[in-house]
XYZ file of N, CA and C in Angstrom:
696
model
N 38.012 -7.584 -31.433
C 37.685 -9.172 -32.299
C 36.573 -9.947 -31.030
N 35.867 -10.177 -31.719
C 34.521 -10.697 -30.427
C 34.944 -12.065 -29.923
N 34.797 -11.539 -28.558
C 34.529 -12.680 -27.398
C 33.376 -13.244 -27.821
N 32.375 -13.659 -28.182
C 30.932 -14.145 -29.158
C 31.164 -15.526 -28.882
N 30.340 -16.547 -28.587
C 31.149 -17.731 -28.985
C 29.836 -18.904 -29.881
N 29.851 -18.487 -31.249
C 29.493 -19.208 -31.402
C 29.350 -20.786 -30.965
N 29.698 -21.246 -30.803
C 29.954 -22.755 -30.394
C 28.911 -23.463 -29.173
N 28.583 -22.517 -28.660
C 27.456 -22.282 -27.362
C 26.014 -22.624 -27.544
N 25.673 -23.320 -27.069
C 24.504 -23.892 -27.103
C 23.810 -22.211 -27.320
N 23.921 -21.398 -27.079
C 23.103 -20.283 -27.151
C 23.486 -19.421 -28.614
N 23.873 -19.937 -28.638
C 24.546 -19.064 -30.559
C 25.909 -18.557 -30.125
N 25.238 -16.907 -30.517
C 25.798 -15.787 -30.201
C 25.061 -15.076 -29.417
N 24.808 -15.281 -28.529
C 24.536 -14.383 -27.443
C 25.196 -14.029 -26.500
N 24.768 -12.926 -26.230
C 25.805 -12.207 -24.909
C 25.237 -12.272 -23.717
N 25.940 -12.068 -22.436
C 24.371 -11.617 -21.388
C 24.827 -10.428 -20.777
N 24.677 -9.865 -20.542
C 25.197 -8.273 -19.556
C 23.498 -8.022 -18.300
N 24.695 -8.196 -16.836
C 23.659 -8.329 -15.837
C 24.420 -7.109 -15.140
N 22.738 -6.441 -14.789
C 22.937 -5.622 -13.707
C 22.794 -6.056 -12.399
N 23.652 -5.568 -11.579
C 23.703 -6.096 -10.524
C 22.894 -5.547 -9.195
N 22.835 -4.336 -9.112
C 22.002 -4.324 -7.229
C 20.593 -4.177 -7.252
N 20.069 -5.716 -6.416
C 18.962 -6.068 -7.213
C 18.265 -6.650 -8.521
N 19.202 -7.745 -8.795
C 19.446 -8.566 -9.850
C 19.932 -9.733 -9.694
N 21.782 -9.264 -9.432
C 22.359 -10.471 -8.544
C 22.039 -10.916 -7.193
N 22.361 -10.086 -6.514
C 22.319 -9.077 -5.038
C 21.033 -8.252 -4.982
N 20.757 -8.372 -3.638
C 20.160 -7.529 -3.209
C 20.582 -6.810 -1.853
N 21.515 -5.966 -2.627
C 22.171 -4.217 -2.369
C 21.464 -4.264 -1.807
N 19.760 -3.498 -2.038
C 18.977 -2.467 -2.005
C 19.557 -2.049 -0.569
N 18.505 -2.694 0.726
C 18.954 -2.548 1.878
C 19.940 -1.400 2.372
N 21.578 -1.969 1.570
C 22.759 -2.096 2.477
C 22.178 -0.227 1.741
N 22.271 -0.149 0.361
C 22.461 1.322 -0.199
C 21.607 2.166 0.136
N 20.264 1.387 1.025
C 18.905 2.550 1.395
C 19.785 2.752 3.136
N 20.794 1.741 4.186
C 21.122 2.274 5.150
C 22.057 3.401 4.880
N 23.544 3.400 4.054
C 23.760 4.661 3.333
C 23.077 5.576 2.975
N 22.646 5.973 2.261
C 21.539 7.031 2.042
C 21.088 7.842 2.998
N 20.656 6.813 4.491
C 19.449 7.116 5.299
C 21.175 7.961 6.099
N 21.995 7.405 6.189
C 22.780 8.167 7.261
C 23.817 8.914 6.486
N 23.965 9.481 5.840
C 24.193 10.687 3.752
C 23.416 11.199 4.667
N 22.472 11.435 4.620
C 20.501 12.635 4.809
C 20.929 12.644 5.809
N 20.878 11.725 6.880
C 21.132 12.340 8.259
C 21.147 12.683 8.950
N 23.093 13.143 8.156
C 23.796 14.612 9.103
C 23.619 15.652 8.325
N 22.437 16.219 7.181
C 21.423 17.186 6.785
C 20.347 17.419 7.830
N 19.633 16.699 9.237
C 18.428 16.581 9.295
C 17.424 16.060 8.920
N 17.202 15.198 7.154
C 16.786 15.016 6.602
C 16.489 13.035 7.028
N 15.109 12.582 7.483
C 14.868 10.923 7.876
C 14.609 10.672 6.093
N 15.519 9.637 5.595
C 15.070 8.796 4.552
C 14.314 8.019 4.784
N 12.700 7.706 4.241
C 12.091 6.712 4.263
C 12.596 5.581 2.798
N 11.872 3.754 3.444
C 12.155 3.158 2.331
C 11.204 3.429 1.492
N 10.265 4.049 1.353
C 9.185 4.038 0.046
C 9.733 4.965 -0.274
N 10.688 6.372 -0.082
C 11.068 7.236 -0.798
C 12.646 6.642 -2.039
N 13.427 6.220 -0.600
C 14.214 4.623 -0.887
C 14.236 4.683 -2.543
N 12.556 3.780 -2.867
C 12.109 2.901 -4.012
C 12.870 3.556 -4.925
N 11.795 5.001 -5.060
C 12.477 6.095 -6.175
C 12.936 6.369 -7.010
N 14.823 5.691 -6.335
C 15.917 5.884 -6.508
C 16.663 4.232 -6.881
N 15.619 3.515 -6.943
C 16.130 1.743 -7.555
C 16.618 2.408 -8.627
N 17.184 2.234 -9.954
C 17.631 1.910 -10.627
C 18.459 2.285 -11.041
N 19.134 4.316 -10.763
C 18.756 5.741 -10.815
C 20.712 5.117 -10.187
N 22.065 5.908 -11.304
C 23.208 5.782 -10.487
C 23.438 6.023 -8.709
N 24.223 6.155 -8.446
C 24.061 7.071 -6.760
C 24.968 8.528 -7.247
N 25.659 8.784 -8.259
C 26.111 10.001 -8.136
C 24.080 10.505 -9.212
N 23.537 10.267 -9.546
C 22.609 10.983 -9.669
C 21.697 10.812 -8.979
N 21.594 9.608 -7.986
C 20.019 10.217 -6.625
C 21.031 11.015 -5.813
N 22.373 11.176 -5.520
C 23.185 12.164 -4.975
C 22.516 13.808 -5.987
N 22.802 13.850 -7.320
C 23.069 15.253 -7.687
C 20.972 16.201 -7.073
N 20.451 14.778 -7.883
C 18.518 14.879 -6.776
C 18.283 15.498 -5.225
N 19.991 14.764 -4.627
C 19.237 15.361 -2.573
C 19.746 16.458 -2.672
N 20.745 16.868 -3.658
C 21.269 17.871 -3.724
C 20.526 19.016 -3.579
N 19.687 18.955 -5.054
C 19.178 19.911 -5.590
C 17.247 20.026 -4.146
N 16.468 18.916 -3.740
C 15.625 18.599 -3.240
C 15.640 19.185 -1.964
N 16.943 18.898 -0.800
C 17.805 19.602 -0.280
C 18.329 21.106 0.455
N 18.341 21.248 -0.733
C 19.219 22.413 -0.633
C 20.278 21.927 0.396
N 21.340 20.598 0.024
C 22.699 20.432 0.149
C 24.338 21.256 -0.615
N 24.613 21.899 -0.240
C 25.389 22.747 -1.064
C 27.190 21.946 -0.453
N 27.566 21.012 0.426
C 28.529 20.079 -0.386
C 28.592 19.725 -1.099
N 30.222 19.893 -1.885
C 30.683 18.893 -3.271
C 29.777 17.940 -3.281
N 29.788 17.049 -4.894
C 29.051 16.021 -5.434
C 29.671 14.684 -4.835
N 30.925 15.663 -5.283
C 32.138 14.054 -5.299
C 32.783 13.999 -3.636
N 32.762 14.969 -3.052
C 31.885 14.361 -0.962
C 31.615 13.916 -0.338
N 30.278 14.061 -1.525
C 28.811 13.277 -0.812
C 29.025 11.554 -1.541
N 30.230 11.623 -3.053
C 29.624 10.456 -3.622
C 30.530 9.208 -2.719
N 31.987 10.302 -2.140
C 32.653 9.191 -1.391
C 32.275 8.838 -0.548
N 31.185 10.066 0.280
C 30.940 9.022 1.847
C 29.746 8.073 1.540
N 29.215 8.116 0.699
C 28.310 7.180 0.451
C 28.723 6.088 0.185
N 29.759 6.573 -1.160
C 30.096 4.933 -1.251
C 31.218 4.326 -0.190
N 32.146 4.847 0.712
C 32.609 4.255 1.679
C 32.058 3.871 2.880
N 30.379 4.273 2.743
C 29.707 3.761 3.725
C 29.668 2.234 3.455
N 28.788 2.615 2.009
C 27.680 1.592 1.475
C 29.263 0.156 1.613
N 30.524 0.821 0.931
C 31.155 -0.838 1.339
C 31.464 -0.972 2.487
N 30.961 -0.319 3.279
C 31.616 -1.214 4.420
C 30.752 -2.182 4.917
N 28.855 -1.660 4.640
C 28.545 -2.686 4.402
C 27.748 -3.453 4.142
N 28.112 -3.387 3.065
C 28.364 -4.685 1.883
C 29.329 -5.786 1.739
N 30.721 -4.983 2.324
C 30.782 -6.407 2.607
C 30.875 -6.661 3.866
N 30.458 -6.517 4.842
C 30.028 -7.536 5.893
C 28.963 -7.828 5.975
N 27.921 -7.513 4.388
C 27.206 -8.579 3.971
C 26.347 -8.399 2.964
N 26.125 -9.367 1.721
C 25.368 -9.259 0.385
C 25.032 -10.099 0.192
N 23.303 -10.180 -0.040
C 23.016 -11.157 0.120
C 23.199 -11.650 -1.970
N 23.299 -12.789 -2.192
C 22.810 -13.053 -4.287
C 22.654 -14.037 -4.097
N 20.913 -13.461 -5.348
C 20.578 -14.404 -4.968
C 20.527 -15.256 -5.596
N 20.330 -17.239 -5.198
C 20.649 -18.537 -4.906
C 20.007 -18.649 -6.893
N 18.505 -18.664 -7.595
C 18.157 -18.963 -8.282
C 19.147 -18.220 -10.043
N 19.932 -16.949 -9.491
C 20.698 -16.031 -10.211
C 22.693 -16.678 -10.021
N 22.707 -17.281 -9.409
C 23.550 -17.881 -8.578
C 23.581 -18.751 -9.772
N 22.420 -20.194 -9.690
C 22.670 -20.964 -10.882
C 22.358 -20.082 -12.028
N 22.070 -19.535 -12.135
C 21.668 -18.710 -13.900
C 23.642 -18.705 -14.669
N 24.279 -17.847 -13.460
C 25.457 -17.933 -14.008
C 26.516 -18.910 -14.382
N 26.307 -19.175 -13.132
C 27.084 -20.812 -13.390
C 26.472 -21.869 -14.571
N 25.535 -21.770 -15.275
C 25.414 -22.574 -15.977
C 25.609 -22.116 -17.465
N 25.476 -20.297 -17.612
C 25.759 -19.801 -18.552
C 27.393 -20.038 -18.770
N 28.242 -19.258 -17.447
C 29.676 -19.674 -17.270
C 29.824 -21.061 -17.763
N 29.041 -22.581 -17.640
C 29.847 -24.261 -17.814
C 28.984 -23.991 -20.063
N 28.091 -23.381 -20.107
C 28.078 -23.127 -22.038
C 29.742 -22.029 -22.545
N 29.725 -21.830 -22.023
C 30.764 -20.336 -22.399
C 29.872 -19.239 -23.118
N 28.862 -18.953 -22.030
C 28.498 -17.306 -22.850
C 29.066 -16.943 -22.526
N 29.302 -15.551 -23.271
C 30.013 -14.550 -22.469
C 29.187 -13.369 -22.051
N 29.621 -12.796 -20.998
C 28.660 -12.382 -19.658
C 29.988 -11.400 -18.952
N 29.311 -10.295 -18.690
C 29.525 -8.439 -18.373
C 28.583 -7.968 -16.407
N 29.223 -7.552 -15.774
C 28.250 -7.083 -15.193
C 27.952 -4.844 -15.356
N 27.309 -5.084 -15.855
C 26.434 -3.424 -16.120
C 26.285 -2.663 -14.850
N 26.166 -1.901 -14.047
C 25.977 -1.212 -12.900
C 25.867 0.705 -13.271
N 25.344 0.661 -11.541
C 25.490 2.294 -12.198
C 25.987 2.397 -10.158
N 26.391 1.187 -9.567
C 27.049 0.979 -8.854
C 28.826 1.764 -9.384
N 29.530 2.573 -8.388
C 30.897 2.445 -8.847
C 32.500 1.744 -8.938
N 32.967 0.924 -9.381
C 33.766 -0.149 -9.688
C 33.763 -0.964 -8.767
N 34.528 -0.104 -7.844
C 35.589 -0.444 -6.193
C 34.056 -1.003 -5.539
N 32.848 -0.366 -5.488
C 31.219 -1.058 -4.721
C 30.619 -2.484 -5.975
N 31.243 -2.466 -7.022
C 30.687 -3.955 -8.206
C 32.175 -4.823 -7.125
N 33.616 -4.801 -7.697
C 34.017 -5.662 -8.096
C 33.960 -6.274 -5.508
N 33.809 -5.461 -5.258
C 33.769 -5.258 -3.418
C 32.069 -7.023 -3.068
N 31.417 -6.541 -3.710
C 30.374 -7.373 -3.749
C 30.296 -8.377 -4.907
N 31.089 -8.805 -6.048
C 31.311 -9.958 -6.615
C 32.436 -10.866 -6.193
N 32.969 -10.597 -5.269
C 34.090 -10.704 -4.800
C 33.507 -11.510 -3.478
N 32.609 -10.591 -2.713
C 32.503 -11.419 -1.442
C 31.579 -11.895 -1.217
N 30.315 -12.280 -2.599
C 29.294 -13.470 -2.853
C 29.931 -14.606 -3.743
N 31.402 -14.355 -3.893
C 32.236 -15.352 -5.355
C 31.388 -15.224 -6.655
N 30.654 -14.858 -6.929
C 30.626 -14.164 -7.894
C 31.789 -13.612 -9.246
N 32.779 -13.030 -8.333
C 34.029 -13.787 -9.610
C 34.430 -14.402 -10.134
N 34.208 -15.157 -9.425
C 34.816 -16.131 -10.555
C 33.930 -16.736 -11.525
N 32.986 -15.752 -11.883
C 32.059 -16.065 -12.757
C 32.071 -15.481 -14.322
N 31.925 -13.437 -13.123
C 31.714 -12.560 -14.262
C 33.298 -11.682 -14.191
N 34.340 -11.859 -14.640
C 35.007 -11.539 -13.938
C 35.226 -9.268 -15.207
N 34.036 -9.170 -16.010
C 34.381 -7.744 -16.417
C 32.949 -7.264 -15.624
N 33.268 -6.000 -15.552
C 32.211 -5.469 -15.546
C 32.825 -4.102 -15.628
N 31.139 -3.232 -16.000
C 31.607 -1.392 -16.711
C 30.176 -0.789 -15.226
N 31.171 0.600 -15.136
C 30.520 0.954 -14.397
C 29.634 2.117 -14.897
N 28.323 3.415 -14.390
C 28.057 4.306 -15.284
C 29.379 5.577 -15.157
N 29.832 5.009 -13.727
C 30.658 6.025 -13.620
C 31.692 6.713 -14.622
N 32.017 5.149 -15.681
C 32.975 5.434 -16.296
C 31.977 5.712 -18.633
N 30.632 6.637 -17.894
C 30.610 6.422 -19.462
C 29.677 8.003 -19.253
N 29.401 8.781 -20.387
C 28.862 9.889 -19.941
C 27.159 9.926 -19.212
N 26.479 8.986 -19.262
C 25.429 8.629 -18.480
C 24.862 7.860 -18.192
N 24.079 7.770 -17.079
C 23.416 6.225 -16.127
C 22.339 6.136 -17.266
N 22.095 4.598 -16.608
C 20.685 4.298 -16.692
C 19.859 5.440 -16.300
N 18.678 5.944 -17.240
C 17.991 5.312 -18.315
C 18.157 4.950 -19.640
N 19.558 6.351 -19.745
C 20.816 6.120 -20.856
C 21.532 4.675 -21.508
N 21.617 4.592 -22.828
C 21.932 3.463 -22.623
C 23.613 3.505 -22.932
N 23.844 4.065 -22.483
C 25.421 4.409 -22.633
C 26.204 3.384 -22.233
N 25.654 2.569 -20.663
C 26.078 1.728 -19.801
C 26.863 0.370 -20.560
N 25.529 0.155 -21.223
C 25.213 -1.026 -22.154
C 25.462 -1.139 -23.674
N 25.221 -0.209 -24.060
C 26.519 0.158 -24.825
C 28.207 -0.148 -24.829
N 28.263 -0.113 -23.688
C 30.288 -0.141 -23.449
C 30.085 -1.439 -23.010
N 29.393 -2.057 -22.361
C 29.152 -3.503 -21.858
C 29.615 -4.327 -23.294
N 28.721 -3.856 -24.631
C 28.410 -4.583 -25.514
C 30.271 -4.681 -25.834
N 31.050 -3.250 -26.281
C 32.095 -2.541 -27.089
C 33.310 -3.315 -26.342
N 33.062 -3.184 -24.855
C 33.836 -4.787 -23.956
C 34.165 -6.076 -24.542
N 32.481 -6.456 -25.084
C 32.291 -7.728 -24.764
C 32.928 -8.338 -26.643
N 33.156 -7.246 -27.499
C 33.257 -7.374 -28.440
C 32.245 -7.945 -29.399
N 31.190 -7.514 -28.243
C 29.697 -7.837 -29.570
C 28.826 -7.051 -29.855
N 27.263 -7.467 -30.523
C 26.922 -6.381 -30.959
C 25.512 -6.384 -30.099
N 25.405 -4.929 -29.727
C 23.842 -4.887 -28.673
C 23.154 -5.530 -29.284
N 22.604 -5.849 -30.653
C 22.006 -7.098 -30.637
C 22.026 -8.634 -30.254
N 22.743 -9.052 -29.685
C 23.066 -10.089 -29.536
C 23.687 -10.195 -28.338
N 23.001 -9.179 -27.506
C 23.388 -8.905 -25.991
C 21.516 -9.260 -25.628
N 21.216 -10.012 -24.305
C 20.917 -9.946 -22.920
C 21.329 -9.109 -22.149
N 19.534 -8.381 -21.081
C 19.861 -8.076 -20.266
C 19.146 -8.109 -19.150
N 19.670 -8.711 -17.522
C 19.614 -9.314 -17.062
C 18.230 -7.054 -16.065
N 17.503 -7.362 -16.125
C 17.632 -5.942 -15.161
C 16.474 -6.447 -13.688
N 16.491 -5.705 -12.982
C 15.238 -5.349 -11.299
C 14.723 -4.277 -12.229
N 14.900 -3.075 -12.398
C 14.381 -1.675 -12.444
C 14.209 -0.482 -13.551
N 12.814 0.060 -13.674
C 12.365 0.510 -14.719
C 12.838 1.057 -15.842
N 14.616 1.748 -15.251
C 15.226 3.368 -15.871
C 16.742 1.640 -16.443
N 16.939 0.891 -15.819
C 17.689 -0.085 -17.149
C 17.276 -0.649 -18.041
N 15.754 -1.136 -18.059
C 14.761 -1.877 -18.973
C 14.134 -0.816 -20.207
N 14.203 0.443 -19.615
C 13.780 1.557 -20.764
C 15.846 1.740 -21.096
N 16.865 1.594 -20.422
C 18.491 2.362 -21.266
C 18.733 0.084 -21.713
N 18.194 -0.731 -21.818
C 18.086 -1.508 -22.242
C 17.459 -1.566 -24.187
N 16.256 -1.190 -23.512
C 15.289 -1.180 -25.053
C 16.531 0.122 -26.314
N 16.760 1.518 -25.261
C 17.135 1.828 -26.271
C 18.585 1.589 -27.097
N 19.333 0.911 -25.844
C 20.275 -0.085 -26.650
C 19.894 -1.192 -27.875
N 18.649 -1.507 -27.661
C 18.916 -2.070 -28.906
C 19.095 -3.618 -27.997
N 18.682 -3.577 -27.516
C 19.283 -5.403 -26.669
C 17.558 -5.679 -26.179
N 17.904 -7.217 -25.766
C 17.035 -7.669 -25.219
C 16.673 -7.573 -23.936
N 15.357 -7.820 -23.161
C 16.136 -8.240 -21.661
C 15.289 -9.234 -21.266
N 15.806 -9.145 -20.300
C 14.288 -10.179 -18.889
C 14.488 -8.951 -18.106
N 13.426 -8.856 -17.342
C 13.201 -8.046 -16.179
C 12.199 -8.899 -15.067
N 13.211 -8.320 -13.946
C 13.026 -8.965 -12.700
C 12.499 -8.140 -11.303
N 11.459 -7.201 -11.703
C 11.295 -6.127 -10.819
C 11.474 -5.949 -9.502
N 12.705 -5.572 -8.780
C 13.034 -5.356 -7.453
C 11.044 -5.040 -6.868
N 10.152 -4.234 -7.405
C 9.495 -3.634 -6.905
C 8.550 -4.560 -7.446
N 7.635 -5.886 -7.160
C 6.745 -6.135 -7.433
C 5.908 -5.306 -7.902
N 4.962 -4.628 -7.607
C 4.495 -3.939 -7.964
C 4.428 -3.239 -8.441
N 5.449 -2.643 -9.611
C 5.903 -2.130 -10.300
C 5.472 -2.172 -11.902
N 5.617 -3.914 -11.594
C 5.280 -5.094 -12.998
C 4.842 -4.621 -13.893
N 3.702 -3.343 -13.531
C 2.367 -3.213 -14.368
C 3.357 -1.870 -15.257
N 4.633 -1.183 -15.076
C 4.929 0.119 -15.146
C 4.863 -0.345 -16.375
N 5.069 1.416 -16.773
C 5.114 1.183 -18.548
C 6.244 0.789 -19.295
N 7.285 0.992 -18.759
C 8.709 0.824 -19.057
C 8.904 -0.453 -19.170
N 8.451 -1.472 -18.001
C 8.939 -2.856 -18.126
C 7.915 -3.848 -19.218
N 7.265 -2.902 -19.895
C 6.612 -3.195 -21.218
C 7.824 -3.261 -22.216
N 9.142 -3.392 -22.557
C 9.477 -3.691 -23.546
C 10.933 -4.753 -22.951
N 10.316 -5.573 -22.419
C 11.189 -6.400 -21.968
C 10.882 -7.495 -22.748
N 11.130 -8.472 -23.092
C 10.870 -9.871 -23.859
C 9.950 -11.141 -22.946
N 11.245 -10.664 -21.402
C 10.707 -11.866 -20.270
C 10.688 -10.985 -19.337
N 9.352 -10.993 -18.995
C 9.218 -10.111 -17.066
C 8.831 -11.431 -16.319
N 9.343 -10.801 -14.845
C 8.953 -12.474 -13.640
C 7.877 -11.293 -13.529
N 7.136 -11.404 -12.967
C 6.478 -10.332 -12.438
C 6.830 -10.568 -10.740
N 6.862 -11.748 -10.478
C 6.688 -12.165 -8.983
C 8.117 -11.402 -8.804
N 8.983 -10.827 -9.327
C 10.181 -10.174 -8.285
C 11.005 -11.421 -9.048
N 12.052 -11.859 -7.941
C 12.409 -12.472 -7.128
C 12.707 -13.536 -7.432
N 10.872 -13.560 -6.740
C 9.973 -14.579 -5.800
C 10.119 -15.604 -6.889
N 9.850 -14.935 -8.143
C 9.460 -15.959 -9.660
C 10.305 -16.592 -10.174
N 11.342 -15.705 -10.319
C 12.668 -15.678 -10.850
C 13.090 -17.379 -10.680
N 13.426 -18.564 -12.089
C 13.817 -19.539 -11.900
C 14.697 -19.753 -12.849
N 15.900 -20.486 -13.423
C 17.397 -19.966 -13.742
C 16.825 -21.302 -15.178
N 16.284 -22.406 -14.981
C 15.593 -22.312 -15.770
C 14.371 -22.135 -16.829
N 13.695 -21.155 -17.070
C 12.988 -19.902 -17.516
C 13.416 -19.678 -17.855
N 14.603 -18.636 -17.258
C 15.052 -17.833 -18.346
C 16.199 -18.623 -19.350
N 16.659 -19.861 -18.860
C 17.582 -19.879 -19.620
C 16.653 -20.646 -20.997
N 15.637 -21.289 -20.552
C 14.778 -21.824 -21.879
C 14.750 -20.671 -22.713
N 13.874 -19.125 -22.166
C 13.602 -18.525 -23.259
C 14.762 -18.218 -24.015
N 16.101 -18.250 -23.243
C 17.651 -17.598 -24.199
C 17.130 -18.535 -25.743
N 17.372 -20.019 -25.267
C 17.107 -20.729 -25.551
C 16.119 -20.714 -26.820
N 15.048 -20.691 -26.759
C 14.227 -20.597 -27.896
C 14.860 -18.191 -28.934
N 14.995 -17.740 -28.215
C 15.467 -16.850 -28.955
C 16.913 -16.719 -29.485
């Protein structure tokens, strides 16, 4: 049965939120977790290199590192290690973007169905939502760990629509990274893109977004996003 609320001012629209870099600025914590993991193998991770993996799931990032740096330890062990470090950092401090919080609250007040769809583990998703208080409004989440393929494949977004009981065409995705924007397009969903790396706004992957905040979170406002949804 559909959870879509036709009495909402936004009609049948449902909203799917990416988490990292979109709702919260968790990238510094992911960078530090990755830096600590790679340091054990004598590899120095720079922020510039870290930016290449923004929007890529943790598991896929670690697979890339295994190949790139000849790391032979099992993927499951690496994943547990990085997630453990990340959770320690995330629980200590994760910054939620104020305009995003305002937007989430506005949608909640309107009765708009919402879900988080992220490349992070479910444990990380729930830890961040609880730590920031967003769990009061965002009660559903799906991790890329629960589907066959992470972004840029559409699996996690299609699963999000299935769990909400809505059609993909009725979903609007909020994303900060190119892989997620591509995944939204492949899923047949509209997309509001807020590039975490503002200089990437001209990348071809962002061209499919229905609304692009070229300046990233510095430019994003809840009102502008809501007005766009109201007009679509």
